[in-house]
mmCIF file of C-alpha atoms in Angstrom:
data_model
loop_
_atom_site.group_PDB
_atom_site.id
_atom_site.type_symbol
_atom_site.label_atom_id
_atom_site.label_comp_id
_atom_site.label_asym_id
_atom_site.label_seq_id
_atom_site.Cartn_x
_atom_site.Cartn_y
_atom_site.Cartn_z
ATOM 1 C CA MET E 1 -89.564 41.266 -2.942
ATOM 2 C CA GLY E 2 -86.898 40.949 -5.631
ATOM 3 C CA SER E 3 -87.227 39.032 -8.870
ATOM 4 C CA ALA E 4 -85.867 35.494 -9.241
ATOM 5 C CA PRO E 5 -82.659 36.609 -10.913
ATOM 6 C CA ASP E 6 -82.015 39.167 -8.225
ATOM 7 C CA LEU E 7 -82.674 36.584 -5.486
ATOM 8 C CA LEU E 8 -80.335 34.095 -7.207
ATOM 9 C CA THR E 9 -77.586 36.735 -7.473
ATOM 10 C CA GLN E 10 -78.010 37.853 -3.897
ATOM 11 C CA TYR E 11 -78.489 34.554 -2.007
ATOM 12 C CA GLY E 12 -76.867 32.073 -4.469
ATOM 13 C CA LEU E 13 -76.761 28.499 -3.081
ATOM 14 C CA ALA E 14 -79.638 28.957 -0.701
ATOM 15 C CA VAL E 15 -81.976 29.919 -3.569
ATOM 16 C CA VAL E 16 -80.703 27.017 -5.707
ATOM 17 C CA PHE E 17 -81.517 24.596 -2.898
ATOM 18 C CA ALA E 18 -84.922 25.922 -2.101
ATOM 19 C CA TRP E 19 -85.965 26.274 -5.716
ATOM 20 C CA ALA E 20 -84.771 22.780 -6.697
ATOM 21 C CA PHE E 21 -86.520 21.247 -3.668
ATOM 22 C CA ALA E 22 -89.856 23.058 -4.470
ATOM 23 C CA VAL E 23 -89.793 22.068 -8.114
ATOM 24 C CA GLN E 24 -88.886 18.457 -7.645
ATOM 25 C CA ALA E 25 -91.355 18.143 -4.804
ATOM 26 C CA GLY E 26 -94.140 19.148 -7.133
ATOM 27 C CA ALA E 27 -94.443 22.945 -7.049
ATOM 28 C CA PRO E 28 -95.652 24.305 -10.441
ATOM 29 C CA ALA E 29 -92.548 26.452 -11.046
ATOM 30 C CA PRO E 30 -90.044 26.362 -13.915
ATOM 31 C CA ALA E 31 -86.646 24.851 -12.910
ATOM 32 C CA VAL E 32 -84.626 25.321 -16.115
ATOM 33 C CA PRO E 33 -84.294 29.097 -16.027
ATOM 34 C CA MET E 34 -83.037 28.986 -12.392
ATOM 35 C CA LEU E 35 -80.519 26.176 -13.183
ATOM 36 C CA LEU E 36 -79.261 27.974 -16.266
ATOM 37 C CA GLY E 37 -79.056 31.211 -14.310
ATOM 38 C CA ALA E 38 -76.981 29.527 -11.586
ATOM 39 C CA GLY E 39 -74.653 28.082 -14.230
ATOM 40 C CA ALA E 40 -74.332 31.523 -15.807
ATOM 41 C CA LEU E 41 -73.423 33.044 -12.434
ATOM 42 C CA SER E 42 -70.831 30.310 -12.026
ATOM 43 C CA GLY E 43 -69.408 31.193 -15.404
ATOM 44 C CA ALA E 44 -69.161 34.822 -14.146
ATOM 45 C CA GLY E 45 -67.336 33.729 -11.043
ATOM 46 C CA ARG E 46 -70.266 34.589 -8.720
ATOM 47 C CA ILE E 47 -71.115 31.047 -7.535
ATOM 48 C CA ASP E 48 -68.984 27.893 -7.365
ATOM 49 C CA LEU E 49 -70.275 25.522 -9.996
ATOM 50 C CA ALA E 50 -69.651 22.241 -8.042
ATOM 51 C CA LEU E 51 -71.323 23.643 -4.909
ATOM 52 C CA ALA E 52 -74.376 24.831 -6.959
ATOM 53 C CA ILE E 53 -74.727 21.380 -8.487
ATOM 54 C CA ALA E 54 -74.384 19.760 -5.074
ATOM 55 C CA ALA E 55 -76.982 22.049 -3.629
ATOM 56 C CA ALA E 56 -79.537 21.255 -6.341
ATOM 57 C CA MET E 57 -78.714 17.560 -6.118
ATOM 58 C CA ALA E 58 -79.163 17.433 -2.325
ATOM 59 C CA ALA E 59 -82.519 19.315 -2.598
ATOM 60 C CA THR E 60 -83.769 17.007 -5.292
ATOM 61 C CA LEU E 61 -82.812 13.940 -3.322
ATOM 62 C CA ALA E 62 -84.499 15.293 -0.194
ATOM 63 C CA ALA E 63 -87.753 15.818 -2.204
ATOM 64 C CA ASP E 64 -87.482 12.284 -3.670
ATOM 65 C CA VAL E 65 -87.038 10.647 -0.304
ATOM 66 C CA LEU E 66 -90.037 12.607 1.067
ATOM 67 C CA TRP E 67 -92.339 11.367 -1.669
ATOM 68 C CA TYR E 68 -90.833 7.849 -1.483
ATOM 69 C CA TRP E 69 -91.909 7.557 2.099
ATOM 70 C CA LEU E 70 -95.330 9.036 1.444
ATOM 71 C CA GLY E 71 -95.737 6.398 -1.282
ATOM 72 C CA ARG E 72 -94.610 3.699 1.084
ATOM 73 C CA PHE E 73 -97.123 4.544 3.768
ATOM 74 C CA HIS E 74 -99.986 5.726 1.756
ATOM 75 C CA GLY E 75 -99.718 3.723 -1.507
ATOM 76 C CA THR E 76 -100.704 5.002 -4.897
ATOM 77 C CA ARG E 77 -103.487 7.155 -3.432
ATOM 78 C CA VAL E 78 -100.834 9.741 -2.518
ATOM 79 C CA LEU E 79 -100.594 10.462 -6.287
ATOM 80 C CA GLU E 80 -104.082 12.000 -6.176
ATOM 81 C CA LEU E 81 -102.762 14.611 -3.698
ATOM 82 C CA LEU E 82 -100.085 15.617 -6.143
ATOM 83 C CA CYS E 83 -102.520 16.060 -9.011
ATOM 84 C CA ARG E 84 -105.278 17.789 -7.087
ATOM 85 C CA PHE E 85 -104.453 21.129 -8.763
ATOM 86 C CA SER E 86 -103.915 19.723 -12.237
ATOM 87 C CA LEU E 87 -106.536 20.222 -14.958
ATOM 88 C CA ASP E 88 -105.962 16.727 -16.218
ATOM 89 C CA PRO E 89 -104.840 14.741 -13.085
ATOM 90 C CA ASP E 90 -106.230 11.322 -14.243
ATOM 91 C CA SER E 91 -104.227 11.206 -17.437
ATOM 92 C CA LEU E 92 -101.098 12.421 -15.656
ATOM 93 C CA ILE E 93 -101.375 9.621 -13.097
ATOM 94 C CA ARG E 94 -102.028 6.920 -15.673
ATOM 95 C CA ARG E 95 -99.118 7.965 -17.820
ATOM 96 C CA ALA E 96 -96.781 7.959 -14.817
ATOM 97 C CA LYS E 97 -97.817 4.439 -13.901
ATOM 98 C CA GLU E 98 -97.405 3.133 -17.409
ATOM 99 C CA ARG E 99 -94.026 4.689 -17.805
ATOM 100 C CA PHE E 100 -92.943 3.393 -14.403
ATOM 101 C CA VAL E 101 -93.846 -0.153 -15.408
ATOM 102 C CA ALA E 102 -91.937 0.200 -18.675
ATOM 103 C CA HIS E 103 -88.774 1.731 -17.237
ATOM 104 C CA ARG E 104 -88.880 1.010 -13.401
ATOM 105 C CA LEU E 105 -85.804 2.541 -11.812
ATOM 106 C CA ARG E 106 -84.675 4.221 -15.027
ATOM 107 C CA TYR E 107 -87.869 6.280 -14.813
ATOM 108 C CA LEU E 108 -86.501 7.940 -11.647
ATOM 109 C CA VAL E 109 -83.726 9.489 -13.806
ATOM 110 C CA LEU E 110 -86.042 10.434 -16.729
ATOM 111 C CA ALA E 111 -88.637 11.985 -14.455
ATOM 112 C CA LYS E 112 -86.225 14.645 -13.245
ATOM 113 C CA PHE E 113 -86.425 16.269 -16.709
ATOM 114 C CA LEU E 114 -90.295 16.085 -17.002
ATOM 115 C CA PRO E 115 -92.128 18.928 -15.320
ATOM 116 C CA GLY E 116 -94.351 17.784 -12.444
ATOM 117 C CA VAL E 117 -93.515 14.102 -12.960
ATOM 118 C CA ASN E 118 -90.636 13.548 -10.475
ATOM 119 C CA PRO E 119 -92.784 13.345 -7.309
ATOM 120 C CA LEU E 120 -95.083 10.864 -9.130
ATOM 121 C CA ALA E 121 -92.126 8.661 -9.924
ATOM 122 C CA ALA E 122 -90.791 8.774 -6.396
ATOM 123 C CA GLY E 123 -94.188 8.116 -4.876
ATOM 124 C CA LEU E 124 -94.675 5.080 -7.116
ATOM 125 C CA ALA E 125 -91.253 3.716 -6.221
ATOM 126 C CA GLY E 126 -92.377 3.842 -2.525
ATOM 127 C CA ALA E 127 -95.743 2.332 -3.245
ATOM 128 C CA VAL E 128 -94.497 -0.715 -5.275
ATOM 129 C CA PRO E 129 -92.100 -0.724 -3.255
ATOM 130 C CA ILE E 130 -88.591 -0.407 -4.669
ATOM 131 C CA ARG E 131 -85.826 -1.121 -1.956
ATOM 132 C CA LEU E 132 -84.678 2.141 -0.450
ATOM 133 C CA GLU E 133 -81.007 1.746 -1.231
ATOM 134 C CA ARG E 134 -81.687 1.056 -4.906
ATOM 135 C CA PHE E 135 -84.136 4.065 -4.919
ATOM 136 C CA VAL E 136 -81.592 6.382 -3.438
ATOM 137 C CA LEU E 137 -78.863 5.271 -5.910
ATOM 138 C CA TYR E 138 -81.039 5.928 -8.990
ATOM 139 C CA ALA E 139 -82.580 9.108 -7.533
ATOM 140 C CA ALA E 140 -79.124 10.538 -6.809
ATOM 141 C CA ALA E 141 -77.906 9.683 -10.295
ATOM 142 C CA GLY E 142 -80.888 11.400 -11.824
ATOM 143 C CA ALA E 143 -80.436 14.434 -9.576
ATOM 144 C CA LEU E 144 -76.810 14.779 -10.552
ATOM 145 C CA LEU E 145 -77.598 14.391 -14.223
ATOM 146 C CA TRP E 146 -80.417 16.852 -14.119
ATOM 147 C CA ALA E 147 -78.698 19.587 -12.126
ATOM 148 C CA GLY E 148 -75.275 18.974 -13.695
ATOM 149 C CA ALA E 149 -76.599 19.094 -17.303
ATOM 150 C CA TRP E 150 -78.489 22.316 -17.037
ATOM 151 C CA MET E 151 -75.982 24.168 -14.921
ATOM 152 C CA THR E 152 -73.030 23.112 -17.038
ATOM 153 C CA LEU E 153 -74.975 24.401 -20.088
ATOM 154 C CA GLY E 154 -75.559 27.635 -18.301
ATOM 155 C CA TYR E 155 -71.858 27.871 -17.409
ATOM 156 C CA LEU E 156 -70.768 27.266 -21.013
ATOM 157 C CA CYS E 157 -73.286 29.775 -22.433
ATOM 158 C CA ALA E 158 -73.002 32.393 -19.747
ATOM 159 C CA GLY E 159 -72.469 35.255 -22.210
ATOM 160 C CA VAL E 160 -75.546 34.332 -24.274
ATOM 161 C CA ILE E 161 -77.749 33.953 -21.232
ATOM 162 C CA VAL E 162 -76.699 37.354 -19.957
ATOM 163 C CA ARG E 163 -77.635 38.987 -23.292
ATOM 164 C CA ILE E 164 -80.966 37.180 -23.321
ATOM 165 C CA ALA E 165 -81.750 38.310 -19.763
ATOM 166 C CA THR E 166 -80.736 41.925 -20.577
ATOM 167 C CA GLY E 167 -82.988 41.933 -23.654
ATOM 168 C CA ALA E 168 -85.918 40.469 -21.752
ATOM 169 C CA GLY E 169 -85.370 43.122 -18.992
ATOM 170 C CA ARG E 170 -85.680 45.939 -21.587
ATOM 171 C CA LEU E 171 -89.106 44.463 -22.789
ATOM 172 C CA GLY E 172 -90.357 44.522 -19.137
ATOM 173 C CA THR E 173 -94.106 44.732 -18.555
ATOM 174 C CA PRO E 174 -95.261 44.108 -22.188
ATOM 175 C CA LEU E 175 -93.468 40.751 -22.267
ATOM 176 C CA VAL E 176 -94.956 39.708 -18.935
ATOM 177 C CA LEU E 177 -98.445 40.711 -20.115
ATOM 178 C CA VAL E 178 -98.142 38.689 -23.343
ATOM 179 C CA ILE E 179 -96.976 35.597 -21.456
ATOM 180 C CA ALA E 180 -99.676 35.962 -18.814
ATOM 181 C CA ALA E 181 -102.382 36.344 -21.467
ATOM 182 C CA ALA E 182 -101.230 33.237 -23.348
ATOM 183 C CA LEU E 183 -101.195 31.258 -20.049
ATOM 184 C CA VAL E 184 -104.712 32.408 -19.212
ATOM 185 C CA VAL E 185 -106.099 31.334 -22.597
ATOM 186 C CA HIS E 186 -104.417 27.938 -22.359
ATOM 187 C CA LEU E 187 -105.798 27.320 -18.831
ATOM 188 C CA ALA E 188 -109.259 28.398 -19.859
ATOM 189 C CA TYR E 189 -109.291 26.028 -22.849
ATOM 190 C CA LYS E 190 -108.154 23.138 -20.605
ATOM 191 C CA PHE E 191 -110.647 23.981 -17.975
ATOM 192 C CA ALA E 192 -113.552 24.084 -20.493
ATOM 193 C CA ARG E 193 -112.542 20.728 -21.996
ATOM 194 C CA ARG E 194 -112.395 19.182 -18.543
ATOM 195 C CA GLN E 195 -115.790 20.465 -17.552
ATOM 196 C CA ARG E 196 -117.373 18.955 -20.682
ATOM 197 C CA PHE E 197 -115.647 15.665 -19.917
ATOM 198 C CA LEU E 198 -116.913 15.673 -16.312
ATOM 199 C CA ARG E 199 -120.513 16.432 -17.432
ATOM 200 C CA HIS E 200 -120.476 13.433 -19.716
ATOM 201 C CA LEU E 201 -119.031 11.314 -16.841
ATOM 202 C CA ARG E 202 -121.821 12.372 -14.464
ATOM 203 C CA GLN E 203 -124.457 11.351 -16.920
ATOM 204 C CA ALA E 204 -123.089 8.095 -17.957
ATOM 205 C CA ARG E 205 -121.653 6.438 -14.824
ATOM 206 C CA ILE E 206 -123.199 3.707 -12.702
ATOM 207 C CA THR E 207 -122.818 3.363 -8.940
ATOM 208 C CA PRO E 208 -121.355 0.267 -7.257
ATOM 209 C CA ILE E 209 -124.764 -0.411 -5.584
ATOM 210 C CA GLU E 210 -126.573 -0.250 -8.934
ATOM 211 C CA LEU E 211 -124.074 -2.631 -10.450
ATOM 212 C CA LYS E 212 -124.389 -5.013 -7.499
ATOM 213 C CA ARG E 213 -128.135 -5.042 -7.873
ATOM 214 C CA ARG E 214 -127.969 -5.927 -11.557
ATOM 215 C CA LEU E 215 -125.522 -8.736 -10.927
ATOM 216 C CA GLU E 216 -127.774 -10.118 -8.142
ATOM 217 C CA ALA E 217 -130.843 -9.793 -10.466
ATOM 218 C CA GLY E 218 -129.146 -12.084 -13.011
ATOM 219 C CA ASP E 219 -128.209 -9.372 -15.519
ATOM 220 C CA GLN E 220 -124.959 -10.123 -17.328
ATOM 221 C CA PRO E 221 -123.075 -6.862 -18.002
ATOM 222 C CA VAL E 222 -119.660 -7.202 -19.555
ATOM 223 C CA ILE E 223 -117.302 -5.820 -16.902
ATOM 224 C CA PHE E 224 -113.773 -4.737 -17.880
ATOM 225 C CA ASP E 225 -111.007 -3.811 -15.499
ATOM 226 C CA LEU E 226 -108.939 -0.978 -17.206
ATOM 227 C CA ARG E 227 -106.370 -0.452 -14.488
ATOM 228 C CA THR E 228 -102.682 -0.268 -15.378
ATOM 229 C CA THR E 229 -100.360 -3.275 -15.006
ATOM 230 C CA LEU E 230 -98.859 -1.574 -11.978
ATOM 231 C CA ASP E 231 -102.363 -1.475 -10.349
ATOM 232 C CA ILE E 232 -102.851 -5.116 -11.134
ATOM 233 C CA GLU E 233 -99.464 -5.938 -9.636
ATOM 234 C CA THR E 234 -100.283 -4.267 -6.387
ATOM 235 C CA ILE E 235 -103.948 -5.419 -6.184
ATOM 236 C CA PRO E 236 -104.418 -8.566 -8.337
ATOM 237 C CA TYR E 237 -108.245 -8.672 -7.542
ATOM 238 C CA GLY E 238 -111.248 -7.275 -9.211
ATOM 239 C CA ILE E 239 -115.065 -7.214 -9.275
ATOM 240 C CA PRO E 240 -116.621 -10.710 -9.733
ATOM 241 C CA GLY E 241 -116.892 -11.512 -13.363
ATOM 242 C CA ALA E 242 -114.577 -8.663 -14.487
ATOM 243 C CA ARG E 243 -111.776 -9.186 -17.008
ATOM 244 C CA TRP E 244 -108.551 -7.162 -17.262
ATOM 245 C CA ILE E 245 -107.869 -5.706 -20.651
ATOM 246 C CA SER E 246 -105.491 -3.094 -22.069
ATOM 247 C CA LEU E 247 -106.829 0.181 -23.342
ATOM 248 C CA GLU E 248 -105.258 -0.520 -26.701
ATOM 249 C CA ALA E 249 -107.265 -3.741 -27.073
ATOM 250 C CA LEU E 250 -110.472 -1.600 -27.072
ATOM 251 C CA ASP E 251 -109.462 0.475 -30.010
ATOM 252 C CA LYS E 252 -111.532 -1.848 -32.103
ATOM 253 C CA PRO E 253 -114.257 -2.877 -29.606
ATOM 254 C CA HIS E 254 -116.466 -4.756 -32.149
ATOM 255 C CA GLN E 255 -113.875 -7.543 -32.090
ATOM 256 C CA LEU E 256 -114.422 -8.132 -28.337
ATOM 257 C CA ILE E 257 -117.849 -6.797 -27.393
ATOM 258 C CA HIS E 258 -121.250 -7.405 -29.004
ATOM 259 C CA LYS E 259 -123.059 -4.129 -29.940
ATOM 260 C CA ASN E 260 -126.146 -4.940 -27.820
ATOM 261 C CA SER E 261 -124.090 -5.829 -24.633
ATOM 262 C CA GLU E 262 -124.299 -3.672 -21.485
ATOM 263 C CA VAL E 263 -120.682 -2.692 -20.689
ATOM 264 C CA VAL E 264 -119.195 -1.483 -17.451
ATOM 265 C CA PHE E 265 -115.653 -0.133 -17.217
ATOM 266 C CA TYR E 266 -113.711 0.584 -14.043
ATOM 267 C CA CYS E 267 -110.254 1.853 -13.446
ATOM 268 C CA ALA E 268 -108.121 3.437 -10.668
ATOM 269 C CA GLU E 269 -107.839 7.004 -11.871
ATOM 270 C CA PRO E 270 -109.512 10.060 -10.206
ATOM 271 C CA LYS E 271 -112.934 10.655 -11.719
ATOM 272 C CA GLU E 272 -112.877 7.275 -13.507
ATOM 273 C CA ALA E 273 -111.070 9.026 -16.409
ATOM 274 C CA SER E 274 -109.862 5.946 -18.356
ATOM 275 C CA SER E 275 -113.302 4.286 -18.019
ATOM 276 C CA ALA E 276 -115.081 7.432 -19.229
ATOM 277 C CA ARG E 277 -112.796 7.856 -22.179
ATOM 278 C CA ARG E 278 -113.323 4.304 -23.317
ATOM 279 C CA ALA E 279 -117.045 4.698 -22.855
ATOM 280 C CA LEU E 280 -116.894 7.723 -25.211
ATOM 281 C CA LEU E 281 -114.923 5.720 -27.684
ATOM 282 C CA LEU E 282 -117.492 2.898 -27.641
ATOM 283 C CA ALA E 283 -120.323 5.513 -27.977
ATOM 284 C CA ARG E 284 -118.672 6.686 -31.191
ATOM 285 C CA HIS E 285 -118.685 3.102 -32.431
ATOM 286 C CA GLY E 286 -122.423 2.835 -31.887
ATOM 287 C CA TYR E 287 -122.590 1.298 -28.437
ATOM 288 C CA THR E 288 -125.456 2.662 -26.446
ATOM 289 C CA ASN E 289 -125.229 0.998 -23.048
ATOM 290 C CA VAL E 290 -121.842 1.697 -21.678
ATOM 291 C CA HIS E 291 -121.145 2.917 -18.125
ATOM 292 C CA PRO E 292 -117.943 3.902 -16.156
ATOM 293 C CA LEU E 293 -118.217 2.598 -12.562
ATOM 294 C CA LYS E 294 -118.424 5.569 -10.058
ATOM 295 C CA GLY E 295 -115.354 5.437 -7.830
ATOM 296 C CA GLY E 296 -113.734 2.615 -9.734
ATOM 297 C CA LEU E 297 -112.427 -0.356 -7.816
ATOM 298 C CA ASP E 298 -112.036 1.760 -4.636
ATOM 299 C CA GLY E 299 -115.706 2.662 -4.822
ATOM 300 C CA TRP E 300 -116.641 -0.999 -5.052
ATOM 301 C CA ARG E 301 -114.436 -1.908 -2.074
ATOM 302 C CA GLN E 302 -115.670 1.012 0.046
ATOM 303 C CA ALA E 303 -119.243 -0.154 -0.532
ATOM 304 C CA GLY E 304 -118.227 -3.380 1.187
ATOM 305 C CA PHE E 305 -118.534 -5.676 -1.842
ATOM 306 C CA VAL E 306 -116.293 -8.686 -2.295
ATOM 307 C CA LEU E 307 -113.374 -8.996 -4.787
ATOM 308 C CA GLU E 308 -112.118 -12.095 -6.563
ATOM 309 C CA PRO E 309 -108.946 -13.038 -8.375
ATOM 310 C CA LEU E 310 -108.891 -11.132 -11.669
ATOM 311 C CA GLN E 311 -109.454 -12.754 -15.109
ATOM 312 C CA VAL E 312 -106.795 -11.371 -17.443
ATOM 313 C CA GLU E 313 -107.888 -11.007 -21.018
ATOM 314 C CA SER E 314 -104.347 -10.193 -22.086
ATOM 315 C CA GLN E 315 -101.662 -10.898 -19.541
ATOM 316 C CA PRO E 316 -99.993 -7.717 -18.278
ATOM 317 C CA GLU E 317 -96.233 -7.646 -18.788
ATOM 318 C CA VAL E 318 -94.617 -6.593 -15.562
ATOM 319 C CA THR E 319 -90.931 -5.665 -15.628
ATOM 320 C CA PRO E 320 -89.071 -7.421 -12.723
ATOM 321 C CA ARG E 321 -87.788 -5.131 -9.966
#
């Protein structure tokens, strides 16, 4: 099998389409080198620039529509599928939700330039849902800007890109080994951090059944809903007695929570990540009885327990669609 540059030279538009679709559908592959390479080939007269941009744009739009419909039919749970192979899926999902709330349709344009984020944005647009015609309009604009910007840059800098590619080719195997070693070290570090985080989570969390028993026994734990404003918009219900609060409001917990209180956090991220991180923060402030809820709100619902309209400690600001 040839290298990516060889494939691009030999098959041109077909490789541009397949690569752009894979990247914007969520495959962990770099898009920029391929787009710059296609632009450089256009500058050398090997590929038509307009057709190359159109191919990448069509592929991107196809990937967007795929994830839009997955989000429409499966809701925000489809995001967990996207992040299954990430070493930090929970943070990735929460950041995507927060940015989507802040920017709405504009986020569909921005997401094209953020590695691994585009399918999250498209899935969220389907889950909310954004109307299909508006989604397609913004997704197409983002695809044109993304493909056009990088390929035009490659076209204008074709000579420089050829020299860089030639120099990298001379380095050959040593360059590949250095890059691979750096990647392995980075992944090992991320994996070790995540395993420590998950060990703490397993030790501290409380199950929905345990929480239900304590509530029925008359205990009064302070229950906080840490879901994003997008989660609250789609499901404005919570565990009885829970209050919604932003993560930022808990940066100084002593202003809200008595030190001797039993505190339960729940959220909507995989592995109760936001809850666990806030629990760690409170522990550093001297709180000794803080628990993330296992499974979050979904765990409570799957146990068959009732929900009630949510008390909002600080009203979420939701940008109109």
